[in-house]
Coordinates of C-alpha atoms and ligand atoms in Angstrom, one line a residue:
X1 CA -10.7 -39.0 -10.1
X2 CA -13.0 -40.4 -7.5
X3 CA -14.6 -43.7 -8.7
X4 CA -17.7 -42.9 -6.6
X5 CA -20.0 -40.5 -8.9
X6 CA -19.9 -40.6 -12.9
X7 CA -17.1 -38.7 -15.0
X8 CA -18.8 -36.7 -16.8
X9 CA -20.8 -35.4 -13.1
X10 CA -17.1 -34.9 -11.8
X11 CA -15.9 -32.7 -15.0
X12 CA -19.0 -30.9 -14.7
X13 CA -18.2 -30.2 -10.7
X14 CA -15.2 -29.2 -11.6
X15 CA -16.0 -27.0 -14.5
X16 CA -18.1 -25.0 -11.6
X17 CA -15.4 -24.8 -8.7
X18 CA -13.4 -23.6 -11.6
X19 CA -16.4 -20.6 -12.6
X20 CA -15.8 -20.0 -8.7
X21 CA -12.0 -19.8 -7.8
X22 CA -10.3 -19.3 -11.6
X23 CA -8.8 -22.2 -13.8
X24 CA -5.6 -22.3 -12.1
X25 CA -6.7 -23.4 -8.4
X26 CA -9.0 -26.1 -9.4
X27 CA -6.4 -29.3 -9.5
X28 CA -7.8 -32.8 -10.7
X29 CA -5.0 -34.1 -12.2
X30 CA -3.5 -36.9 -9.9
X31 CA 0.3 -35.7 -10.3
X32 CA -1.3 -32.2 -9.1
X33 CA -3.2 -33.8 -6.6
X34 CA -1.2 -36.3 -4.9
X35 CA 0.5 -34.2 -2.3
X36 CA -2.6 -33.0 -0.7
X37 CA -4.6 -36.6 -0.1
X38 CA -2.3 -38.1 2.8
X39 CA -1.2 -35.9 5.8
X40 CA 2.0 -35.8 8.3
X41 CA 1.4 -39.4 9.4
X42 CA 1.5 -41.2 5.9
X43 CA -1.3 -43.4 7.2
X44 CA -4.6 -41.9 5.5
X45 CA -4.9 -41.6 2.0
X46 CA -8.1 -41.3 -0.5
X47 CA -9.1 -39.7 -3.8
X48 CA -10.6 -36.8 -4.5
X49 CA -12.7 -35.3 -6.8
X50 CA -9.9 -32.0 -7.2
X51 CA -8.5 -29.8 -4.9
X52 CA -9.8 -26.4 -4.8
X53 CA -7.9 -23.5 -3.7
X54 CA -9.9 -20.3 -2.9
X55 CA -8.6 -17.3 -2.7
X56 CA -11.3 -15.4 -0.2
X57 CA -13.9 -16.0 2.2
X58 CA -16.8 -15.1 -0.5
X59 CA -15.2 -17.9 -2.6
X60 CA -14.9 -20.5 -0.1
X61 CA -18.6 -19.6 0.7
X62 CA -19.5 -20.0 -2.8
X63 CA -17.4 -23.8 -2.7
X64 CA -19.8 -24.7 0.5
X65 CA -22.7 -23.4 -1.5
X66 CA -22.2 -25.8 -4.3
X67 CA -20.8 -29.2 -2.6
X68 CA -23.9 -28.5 -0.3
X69 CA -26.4 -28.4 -3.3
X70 CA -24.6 -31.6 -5.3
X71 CA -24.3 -33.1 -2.0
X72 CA -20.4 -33.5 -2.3
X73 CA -17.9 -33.4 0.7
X74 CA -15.4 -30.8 1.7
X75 CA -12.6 -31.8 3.6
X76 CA -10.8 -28.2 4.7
X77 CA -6.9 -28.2 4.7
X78 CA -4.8 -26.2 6.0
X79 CA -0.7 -27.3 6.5
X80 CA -1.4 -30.8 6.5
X81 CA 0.5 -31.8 9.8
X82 CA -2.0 -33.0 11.6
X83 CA -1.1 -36.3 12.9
X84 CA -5.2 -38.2 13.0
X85 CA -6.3 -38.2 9.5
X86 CA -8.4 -35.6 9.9
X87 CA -7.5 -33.1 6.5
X88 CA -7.4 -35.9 4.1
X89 CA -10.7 -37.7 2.2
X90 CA -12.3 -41.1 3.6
X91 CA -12.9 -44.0 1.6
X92 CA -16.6 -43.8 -0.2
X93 CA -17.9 -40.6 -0.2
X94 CA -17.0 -38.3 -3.3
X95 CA -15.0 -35.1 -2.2
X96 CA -13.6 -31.7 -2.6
X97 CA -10.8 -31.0 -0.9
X98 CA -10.7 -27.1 0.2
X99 CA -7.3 -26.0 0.9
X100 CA -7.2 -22.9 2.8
X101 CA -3.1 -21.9 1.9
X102 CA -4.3 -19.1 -0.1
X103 CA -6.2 -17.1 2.5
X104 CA -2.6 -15.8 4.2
X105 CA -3.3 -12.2 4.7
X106 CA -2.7 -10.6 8.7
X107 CA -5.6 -8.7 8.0
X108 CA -4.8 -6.2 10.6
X109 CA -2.5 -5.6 13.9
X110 CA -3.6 -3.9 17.0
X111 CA -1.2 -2.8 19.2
X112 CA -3.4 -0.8 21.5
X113 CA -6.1 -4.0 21.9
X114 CA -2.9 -6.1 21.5
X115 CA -5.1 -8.2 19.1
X116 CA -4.2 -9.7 15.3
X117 CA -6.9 -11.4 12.7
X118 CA -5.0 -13.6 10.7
X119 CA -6.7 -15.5 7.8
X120 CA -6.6 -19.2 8.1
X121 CA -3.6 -20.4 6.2
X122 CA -1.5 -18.0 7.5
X123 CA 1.2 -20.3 8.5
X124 CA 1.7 -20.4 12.5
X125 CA 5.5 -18.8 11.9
X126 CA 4.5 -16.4 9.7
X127 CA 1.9 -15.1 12.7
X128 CA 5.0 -15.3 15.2
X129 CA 7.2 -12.9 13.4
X130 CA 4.2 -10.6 12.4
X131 CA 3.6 -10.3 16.3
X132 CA 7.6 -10.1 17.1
X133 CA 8.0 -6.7 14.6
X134 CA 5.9 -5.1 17.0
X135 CA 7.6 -6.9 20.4
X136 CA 4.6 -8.5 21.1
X137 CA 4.5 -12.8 20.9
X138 CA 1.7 -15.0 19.8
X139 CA 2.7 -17.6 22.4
X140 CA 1.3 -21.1 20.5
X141 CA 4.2 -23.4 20.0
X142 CA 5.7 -26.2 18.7
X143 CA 6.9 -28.5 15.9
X144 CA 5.3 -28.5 13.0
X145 CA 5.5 -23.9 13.6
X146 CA 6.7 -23.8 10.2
X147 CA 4.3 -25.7 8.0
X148 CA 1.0 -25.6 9.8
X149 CA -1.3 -23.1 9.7
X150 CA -3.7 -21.3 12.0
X151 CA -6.9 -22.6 10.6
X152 CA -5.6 -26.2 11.5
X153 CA -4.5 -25.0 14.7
X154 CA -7.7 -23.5 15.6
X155 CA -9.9 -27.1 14.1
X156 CA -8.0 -28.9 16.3
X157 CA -7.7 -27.0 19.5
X158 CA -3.6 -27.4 19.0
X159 CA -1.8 -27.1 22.4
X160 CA 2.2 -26.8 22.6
X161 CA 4.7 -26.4 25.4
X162 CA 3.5 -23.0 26.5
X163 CA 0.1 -23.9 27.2
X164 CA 1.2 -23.9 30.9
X165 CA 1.4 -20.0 30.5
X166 CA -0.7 -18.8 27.7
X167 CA -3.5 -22.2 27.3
X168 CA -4.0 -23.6 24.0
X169 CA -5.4 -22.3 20.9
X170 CA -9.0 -22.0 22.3
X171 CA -8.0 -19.6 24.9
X172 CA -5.8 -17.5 22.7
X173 CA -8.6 -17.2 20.2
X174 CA -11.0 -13.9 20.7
X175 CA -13.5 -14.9 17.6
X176 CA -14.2 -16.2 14.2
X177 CA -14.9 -15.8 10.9
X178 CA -16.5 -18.9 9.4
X179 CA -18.2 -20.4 6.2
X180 CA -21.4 -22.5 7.5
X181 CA -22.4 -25.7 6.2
X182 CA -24.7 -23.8 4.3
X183 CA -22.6 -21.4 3.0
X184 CA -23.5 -18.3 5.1
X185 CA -21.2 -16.6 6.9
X186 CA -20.4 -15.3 10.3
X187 CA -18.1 -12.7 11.0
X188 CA -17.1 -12.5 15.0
X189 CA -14.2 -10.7 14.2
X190 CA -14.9 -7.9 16.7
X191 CA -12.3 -8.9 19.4
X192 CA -14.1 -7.5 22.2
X193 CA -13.0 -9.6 25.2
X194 CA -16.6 -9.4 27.0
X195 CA -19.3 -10.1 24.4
X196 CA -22.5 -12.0 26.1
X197 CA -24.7 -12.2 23.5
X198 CA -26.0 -15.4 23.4
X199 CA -24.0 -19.6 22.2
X200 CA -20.2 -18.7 21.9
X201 CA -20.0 -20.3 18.0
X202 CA -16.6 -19.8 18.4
X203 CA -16.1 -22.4 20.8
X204 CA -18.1 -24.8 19.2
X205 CA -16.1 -24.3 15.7
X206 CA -12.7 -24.8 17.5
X207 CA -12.2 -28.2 17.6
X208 CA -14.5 -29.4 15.3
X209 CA -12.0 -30.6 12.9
X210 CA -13.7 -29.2 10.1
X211 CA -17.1 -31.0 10.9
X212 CA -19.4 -27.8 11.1
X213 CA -17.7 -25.3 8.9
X214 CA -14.7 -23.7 7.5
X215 CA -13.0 -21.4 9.2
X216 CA -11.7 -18.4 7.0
X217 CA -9.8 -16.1 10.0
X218 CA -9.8 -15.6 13.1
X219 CA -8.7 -12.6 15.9
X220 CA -6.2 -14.0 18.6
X221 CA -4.8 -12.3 21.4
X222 CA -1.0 -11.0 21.4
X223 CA 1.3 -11.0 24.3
X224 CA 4.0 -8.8 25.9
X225 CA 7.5 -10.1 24.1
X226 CA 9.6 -11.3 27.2
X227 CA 13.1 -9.4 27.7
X228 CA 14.4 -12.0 29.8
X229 CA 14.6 -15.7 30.0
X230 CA 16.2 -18.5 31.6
X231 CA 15.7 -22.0 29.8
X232 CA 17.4 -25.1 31.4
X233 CA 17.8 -29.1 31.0
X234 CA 17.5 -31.1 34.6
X235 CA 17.4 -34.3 35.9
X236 CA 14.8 -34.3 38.3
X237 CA 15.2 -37.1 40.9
X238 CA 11.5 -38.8 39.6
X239 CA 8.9 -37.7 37.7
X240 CA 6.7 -36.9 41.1
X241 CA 9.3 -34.9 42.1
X242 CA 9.1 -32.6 38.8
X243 CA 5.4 -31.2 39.8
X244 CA 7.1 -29.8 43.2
X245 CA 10.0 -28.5 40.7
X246 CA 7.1 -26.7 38.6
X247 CA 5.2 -25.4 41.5
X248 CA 8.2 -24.0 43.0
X249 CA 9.5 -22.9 39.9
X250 CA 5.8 -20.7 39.4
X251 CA 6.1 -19.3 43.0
X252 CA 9.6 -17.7 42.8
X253 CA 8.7 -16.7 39.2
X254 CA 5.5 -15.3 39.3
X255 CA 3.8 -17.9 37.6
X256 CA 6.8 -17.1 34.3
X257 CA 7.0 -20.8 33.6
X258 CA 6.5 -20.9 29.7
X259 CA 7.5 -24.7 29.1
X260 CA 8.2 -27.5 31.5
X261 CA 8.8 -30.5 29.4
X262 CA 9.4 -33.7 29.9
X263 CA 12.4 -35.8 28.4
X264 CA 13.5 -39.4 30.1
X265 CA 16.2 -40.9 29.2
X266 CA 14.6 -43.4 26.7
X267 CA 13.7 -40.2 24.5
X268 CA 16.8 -38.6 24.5
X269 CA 18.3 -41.4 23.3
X270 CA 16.0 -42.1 20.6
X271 CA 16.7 -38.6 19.7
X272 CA 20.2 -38.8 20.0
X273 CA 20.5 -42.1 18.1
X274 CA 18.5 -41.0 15.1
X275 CA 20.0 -37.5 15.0
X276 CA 23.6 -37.8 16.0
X277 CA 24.3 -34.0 15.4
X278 CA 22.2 -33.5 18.4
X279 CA 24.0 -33.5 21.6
X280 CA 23.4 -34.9 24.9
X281 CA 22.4 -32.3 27.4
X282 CA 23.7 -33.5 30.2
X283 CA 26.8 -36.2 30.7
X284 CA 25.8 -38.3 33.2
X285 CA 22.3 -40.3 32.5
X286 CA 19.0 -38.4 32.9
X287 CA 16.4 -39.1 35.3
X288 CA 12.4 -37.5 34.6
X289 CA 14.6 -35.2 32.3
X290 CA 13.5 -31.4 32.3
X291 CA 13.1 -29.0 29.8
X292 CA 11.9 -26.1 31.5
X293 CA 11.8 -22.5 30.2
X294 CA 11.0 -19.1 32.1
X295 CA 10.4 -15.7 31.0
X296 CA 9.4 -12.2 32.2
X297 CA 8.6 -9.0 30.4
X298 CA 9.3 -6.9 33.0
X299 CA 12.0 -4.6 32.9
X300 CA 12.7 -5.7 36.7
X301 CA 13.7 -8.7 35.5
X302 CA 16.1 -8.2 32.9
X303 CA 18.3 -5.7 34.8
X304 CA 21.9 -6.5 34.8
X305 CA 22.9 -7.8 38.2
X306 CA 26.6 -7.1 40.0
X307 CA 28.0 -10.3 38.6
X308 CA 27.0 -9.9 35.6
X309 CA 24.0 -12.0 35.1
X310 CA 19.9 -11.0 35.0
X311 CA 17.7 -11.0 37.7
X312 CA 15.7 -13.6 36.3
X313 CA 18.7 -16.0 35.8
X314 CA 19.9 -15.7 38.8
X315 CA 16.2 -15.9 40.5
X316 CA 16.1 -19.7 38.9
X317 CA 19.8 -20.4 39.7
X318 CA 18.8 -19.3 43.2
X319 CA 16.1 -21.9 43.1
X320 CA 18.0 -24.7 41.2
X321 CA 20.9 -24.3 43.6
X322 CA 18.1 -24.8 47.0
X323 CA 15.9 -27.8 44.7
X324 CA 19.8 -29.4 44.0
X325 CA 20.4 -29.1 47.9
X326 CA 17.3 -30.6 48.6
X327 CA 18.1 -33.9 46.4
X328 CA 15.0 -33.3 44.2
X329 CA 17.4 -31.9 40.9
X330 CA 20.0 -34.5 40.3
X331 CA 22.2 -32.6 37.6
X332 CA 20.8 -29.5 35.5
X333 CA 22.1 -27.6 32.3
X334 CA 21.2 -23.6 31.8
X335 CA 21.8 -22.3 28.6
X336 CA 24.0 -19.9 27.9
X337 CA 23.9 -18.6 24.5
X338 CA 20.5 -18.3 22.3
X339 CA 22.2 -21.0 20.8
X340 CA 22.2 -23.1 23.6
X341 CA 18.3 -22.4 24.0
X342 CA 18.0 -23.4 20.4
X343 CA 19.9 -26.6 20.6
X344 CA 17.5 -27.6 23.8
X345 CA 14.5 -27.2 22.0
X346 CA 15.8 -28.6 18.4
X347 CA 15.9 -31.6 20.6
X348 CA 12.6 -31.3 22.0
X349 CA 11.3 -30.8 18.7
X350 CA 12.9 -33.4 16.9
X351 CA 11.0 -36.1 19.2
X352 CA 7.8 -37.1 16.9
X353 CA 10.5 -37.2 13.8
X354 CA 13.0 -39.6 15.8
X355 CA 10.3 -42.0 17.2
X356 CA 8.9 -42.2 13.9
X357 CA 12.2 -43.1 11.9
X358 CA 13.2 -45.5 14.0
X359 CA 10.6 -48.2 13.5
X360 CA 7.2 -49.0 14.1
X361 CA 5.2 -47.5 17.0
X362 CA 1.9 -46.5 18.3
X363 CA 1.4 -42.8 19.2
X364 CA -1.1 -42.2 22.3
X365 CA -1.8 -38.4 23.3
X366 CA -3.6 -38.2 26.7
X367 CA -3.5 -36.1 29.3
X368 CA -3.9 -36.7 32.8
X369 CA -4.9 -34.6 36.4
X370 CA -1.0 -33.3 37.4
X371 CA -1.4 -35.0 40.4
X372 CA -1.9 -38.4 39.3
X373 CA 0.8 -38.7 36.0
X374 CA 3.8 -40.2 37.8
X375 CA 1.7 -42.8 39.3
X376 CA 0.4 -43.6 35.7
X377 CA 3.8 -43.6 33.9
X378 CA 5.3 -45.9 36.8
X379 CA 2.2 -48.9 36.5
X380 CA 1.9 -48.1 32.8
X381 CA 5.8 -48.2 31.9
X382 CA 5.5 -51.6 34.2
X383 CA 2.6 -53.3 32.2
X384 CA 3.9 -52.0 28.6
X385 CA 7.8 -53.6 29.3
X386 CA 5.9 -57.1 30.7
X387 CA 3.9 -57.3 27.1
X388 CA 7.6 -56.3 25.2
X389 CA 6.9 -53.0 24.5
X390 CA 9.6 -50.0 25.0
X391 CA 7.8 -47.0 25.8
X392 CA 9.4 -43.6 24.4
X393 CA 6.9 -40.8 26.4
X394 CA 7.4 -37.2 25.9
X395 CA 5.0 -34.5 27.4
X396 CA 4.2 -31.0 28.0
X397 CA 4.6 -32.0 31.3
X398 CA 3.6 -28.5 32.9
X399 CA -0.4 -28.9 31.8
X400 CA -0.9 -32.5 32.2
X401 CA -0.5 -33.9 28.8
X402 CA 1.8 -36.9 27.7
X403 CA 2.9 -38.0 23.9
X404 CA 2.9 -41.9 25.5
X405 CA 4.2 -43.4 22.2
X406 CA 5.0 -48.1 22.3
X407 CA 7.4 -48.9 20.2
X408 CA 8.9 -52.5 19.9
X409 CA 11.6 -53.5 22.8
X410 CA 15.2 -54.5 21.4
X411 CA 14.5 -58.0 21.6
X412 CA 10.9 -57.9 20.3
X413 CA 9.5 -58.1 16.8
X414 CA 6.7 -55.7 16.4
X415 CA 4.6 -57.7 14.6
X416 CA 4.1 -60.1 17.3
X417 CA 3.4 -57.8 19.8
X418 CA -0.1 -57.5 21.5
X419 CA -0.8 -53.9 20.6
X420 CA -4.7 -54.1 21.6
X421 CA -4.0 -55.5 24.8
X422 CA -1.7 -52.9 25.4
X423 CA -3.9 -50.0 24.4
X424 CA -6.9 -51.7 26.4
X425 CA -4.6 -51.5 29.7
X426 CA -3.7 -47.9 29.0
X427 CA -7.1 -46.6 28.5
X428 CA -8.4 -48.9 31.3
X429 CA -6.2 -46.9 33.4
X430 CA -6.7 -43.4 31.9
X431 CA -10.8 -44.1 32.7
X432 CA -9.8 -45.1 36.6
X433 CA -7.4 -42.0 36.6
X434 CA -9.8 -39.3 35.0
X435 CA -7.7 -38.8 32.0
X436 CA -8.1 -37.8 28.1
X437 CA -7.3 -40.1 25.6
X438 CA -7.0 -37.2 23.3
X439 CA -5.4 -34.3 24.6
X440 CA -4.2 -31.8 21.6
X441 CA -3.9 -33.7 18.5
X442 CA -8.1 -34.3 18.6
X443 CA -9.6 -37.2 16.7
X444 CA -9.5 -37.3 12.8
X445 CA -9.9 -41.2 11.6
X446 CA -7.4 -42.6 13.6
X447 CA -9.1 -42.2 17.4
X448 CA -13.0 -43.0 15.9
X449 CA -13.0 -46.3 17.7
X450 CA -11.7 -45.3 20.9
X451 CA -14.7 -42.1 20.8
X452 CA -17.1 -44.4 20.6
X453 CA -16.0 -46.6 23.3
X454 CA -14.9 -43.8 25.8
X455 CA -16.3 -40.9 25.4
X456 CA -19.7 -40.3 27.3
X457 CA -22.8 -41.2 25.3
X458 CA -24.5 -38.4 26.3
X459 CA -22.3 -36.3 25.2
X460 CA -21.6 -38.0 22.2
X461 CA -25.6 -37.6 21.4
X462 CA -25.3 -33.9 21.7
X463 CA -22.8 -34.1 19.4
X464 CA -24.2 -35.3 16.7
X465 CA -27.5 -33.4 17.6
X466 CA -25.0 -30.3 16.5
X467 CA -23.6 -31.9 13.6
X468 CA -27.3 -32.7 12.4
X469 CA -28.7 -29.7 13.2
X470 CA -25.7 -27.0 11.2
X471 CA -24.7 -29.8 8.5
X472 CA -27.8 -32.0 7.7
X473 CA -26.1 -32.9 4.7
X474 CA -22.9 -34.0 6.3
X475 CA -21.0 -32.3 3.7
X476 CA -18.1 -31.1 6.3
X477 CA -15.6 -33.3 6.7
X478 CA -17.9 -36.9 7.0
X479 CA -15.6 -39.5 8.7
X480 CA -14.0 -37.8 10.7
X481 CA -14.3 -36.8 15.2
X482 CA -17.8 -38.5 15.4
X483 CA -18.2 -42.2 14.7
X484 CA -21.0 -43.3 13.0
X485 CA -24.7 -43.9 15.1
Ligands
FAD501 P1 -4.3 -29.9 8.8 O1 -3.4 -31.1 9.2 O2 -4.3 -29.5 7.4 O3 -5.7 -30.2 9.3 C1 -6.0 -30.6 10.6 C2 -7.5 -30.6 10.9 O4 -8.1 -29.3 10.8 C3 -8.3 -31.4 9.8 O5 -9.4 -32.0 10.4 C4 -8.8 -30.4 8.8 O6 -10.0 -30.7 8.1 C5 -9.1 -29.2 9.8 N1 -8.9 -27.9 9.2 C6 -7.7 -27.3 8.7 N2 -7.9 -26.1 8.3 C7 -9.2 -25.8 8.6 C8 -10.1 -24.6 8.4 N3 -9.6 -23.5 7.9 N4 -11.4 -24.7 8.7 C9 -11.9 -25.9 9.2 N5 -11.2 -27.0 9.4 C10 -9.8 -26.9 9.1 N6 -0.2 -30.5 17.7 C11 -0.4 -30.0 18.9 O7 -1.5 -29.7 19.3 N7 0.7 -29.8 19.7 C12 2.0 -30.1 19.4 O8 2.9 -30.0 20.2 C13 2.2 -30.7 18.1 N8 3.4 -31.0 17.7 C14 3.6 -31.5 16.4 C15 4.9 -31.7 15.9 C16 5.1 -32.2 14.7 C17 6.5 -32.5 14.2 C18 4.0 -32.5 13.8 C19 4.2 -33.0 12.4 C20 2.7 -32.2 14.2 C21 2.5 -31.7 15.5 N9 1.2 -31.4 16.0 C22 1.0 -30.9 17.2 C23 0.0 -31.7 15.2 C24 -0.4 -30.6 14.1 O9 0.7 -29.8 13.8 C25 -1.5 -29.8 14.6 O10 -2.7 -30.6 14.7 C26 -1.8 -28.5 13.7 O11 -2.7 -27.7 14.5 C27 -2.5 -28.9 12.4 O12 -2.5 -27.7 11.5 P2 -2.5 -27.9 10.0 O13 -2.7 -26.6 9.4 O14 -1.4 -28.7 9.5 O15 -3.9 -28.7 9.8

């Protein structure tokens, strides 16, 4: 039980989430409730006054009502991946939190509109396959697929590796249905793509980590299925080098570049060391390593070519062969199997799991004007080995962003290491390049510090302006994206 209001208030709370949602998905008991106060990262835990589990948007709305009137905060949850702190309780303030699993209905598929409204804890996978029955793809990607769901995905704006084709969750999201702060509800569930008519709340609920409402479901856009593919591993010569490979790659491909990764050397052998089942993609060592991916839906491009191979394969060997001539691909790997593909991207999804078994390190997620990254991961990479730090840096190379995570060189001992002086350089030098120091993951507990310093005050004031203005209360998720003043 929370320590912060009186027992017999928190029975009495619970007695009337229970009148709400049913006996059996009100938990208080701390075996029951354990699993749900810390999220992927391990970092953040708190108590909680119960965990509530609704079972439709009128009883979520009924939830808000009451923590509204008793002044109690709700701390939506969806899959619990997110890597900030930003679905579990803070410290101080008695809370409920609302975990949206049991809204998992696909409401309804469109295959004319080429539209789906999916409740919130529909579980990101479970939206992929839906799509896939009917050949069409809901293109948001990555990791934690299998566990998280799309209400998280839509609170923190959640990016991926195909962002470079399809954008991130805000631009594959047509409108909302959400709980209000004071309960009420809106319903944008129309999926018109053109609707006018006055402040997109859609936009201002994605990405608000829970802050100004709960979202209950949502109507995303759905994509033509490609029918052919050509996903390869290469060692690009540098890491400046790999933005010509992209842009070259999106000319002779009609802009089909779905994921252009980036994997050095010092991440493939983290990944390699901590998951020994994984192989090496390529023998020789790996430059600004490459996993790139393209894909068509056109029938054009799937047609069987006199040798044997499709058009689009041999449209990107074409291309590798001339970018290999040219010096700029060292060495390159092509699947060839669906296995192979798989095997490329188990790596590249095994990253977060590898860098975090194998010690101690700090995670940065920025994102940086294409133009500038190589010069920042060349002065950074520099500064970060001089204080003893090995830095293992994946990205979705293909729109800007970098997973810039400092772990501990062989020789050093982590605890001795100057870990604010090393952040202090790197956001120094994200603020001269134009960068984020936030680019998917958003800003739970874990980045408050860094808002306040960085982020634009007047922005910041409009903000919390927002925040004051739908949730005077601050009943939705207090401690969490703004900091405090
Ligand atoms: P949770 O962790 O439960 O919650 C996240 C935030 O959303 C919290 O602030 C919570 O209060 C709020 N929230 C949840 N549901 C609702 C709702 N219905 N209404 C209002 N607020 C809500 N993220 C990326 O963007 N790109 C990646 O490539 C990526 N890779 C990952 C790989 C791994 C292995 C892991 C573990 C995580 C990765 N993540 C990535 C982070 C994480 O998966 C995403 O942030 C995901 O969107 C969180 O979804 P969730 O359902 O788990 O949300």
């Amino acid at each position: 039980m929370n320590g912060a209001i009186p027992n017999a208030d928190a029975h009495r709370i619970a007695d009337a989430l229970r009148a709400i949602v049913g006996k059996a998905h009100v938990l208080t008991q701390s075996e029951d409730v354990a699993g749900y106060l810390s999220d992927w990262t391990g970092v953040y835990h708190s108590a909680a006054l119960a965990v509530v589990r609704p079972g439709s948007t009128g009883e979520v709305a009924e939830v808000v009502k009451l923590c509204n009137a008793r002044n109690i905060a709700l701390v939506p949850q969806g899959g619990r991946t997110g890597v900030c702190g930003g679905g579990v309780p803070v410290a101080g303030s008695p809370s409920v939190v609302l975990s949206l699993t049991r809204l998992n209905a696909i409401r309804s598929l469109d295959t004319d509109g080429r539209t789906v409204i999916a409740e919130a804890g529909v579980v990101l996978e479970a939206l992929h396959e839906a799509a896939l029955k009917l050949d069409l793809i809901f293109p948001l990607m990555f990791g934690a697929k299998g566990s998280c769901t799309i209400g998280g995905n839509l609170s923190t704006n959640a990016g991926g590796s195909n962002v470079v084709r399809y954008g991130n969750t805000r631009e594959l999201c047509l409108g909302l249905e959400a709980v209000m702060p004071d309960g009420s509800v809106i319903n944008a569930l129309s999926g018109l793509r053109k609707d006018n008519t006055g402040y997109d709340l859609k936009d201002l609920l994605i990405g608000a980590e829970g802050t100004l409402g709960v979202i209950t479901a949502a109507v995303f856009k759905l994509f033509p299925a490609p029918i052919a593919r050509s996903t390869a591993f290469l060692s690009v010569d540098k890491l400046e080098s790999a933005i010509t490979v992209l842009n070259r790659l999106q000319d002779q491909t009609g802009g089909g570049v779905e994921a252009f990764e980036y994997i050095p050397q010092p991440a493939v052998d983290v990944i390699c060391k901590v998951f020994p089942a994984i192989r090496r993609p390529l023998e020789g060592p790996v430059a600004a390593g490459i996993l790139v991916e393209v894909a068509s839906s056109r029938r054009h491009d799937s047609e069987q070519m006199e040798d044997g191979s499709i058009r689009l394969e041999a449209d990107v060997m074409k291309l590798l062969t001339e970018l290999m001539d040219e010096g700029l691909v060292l060495d390159a790997m092509i699947a060839q199997s669906e296995q192979q593909r798989a095997d490329l991207w188990k790596m590249r999804e095994s990253i977060l799991e590898a860098i975090t078994e194998s010690g101690p390190a700090y995670h940065l997620d920025i994102s940086l004007p294409l133009a500038r990254i190589a010069h920042f991961v060349e002065k950074m990479d520099a500064e970060m080995l001089r204080l003893g730090f090995q830095p293992l840096t994946v990205g979705h190379l293909g729109d800007g962003n970098l997973h810039y995570a400092l772990s501990a060189a062989e020789d050093q001992d982590w605890a001795t290491l100057r870990l604010e002086t090393a952040k202090e350089k790197v956001f120094a030098e994200l603020t001269e390049l134009n960068g984020s120091f936030s680019a998917e993951h958003g800003i739970g507990q874990s980045k408050l510090s860094v808002m306040a310093k960085l982020k634009e005050p007047a922005q910041l004031a409009v903000m919390h302006s927002i925040k004051t203005a739908l949730d005077p209360n601050n009943i939705m998720n207090p401690g969490k994206l703004l900091p405090p003043g």
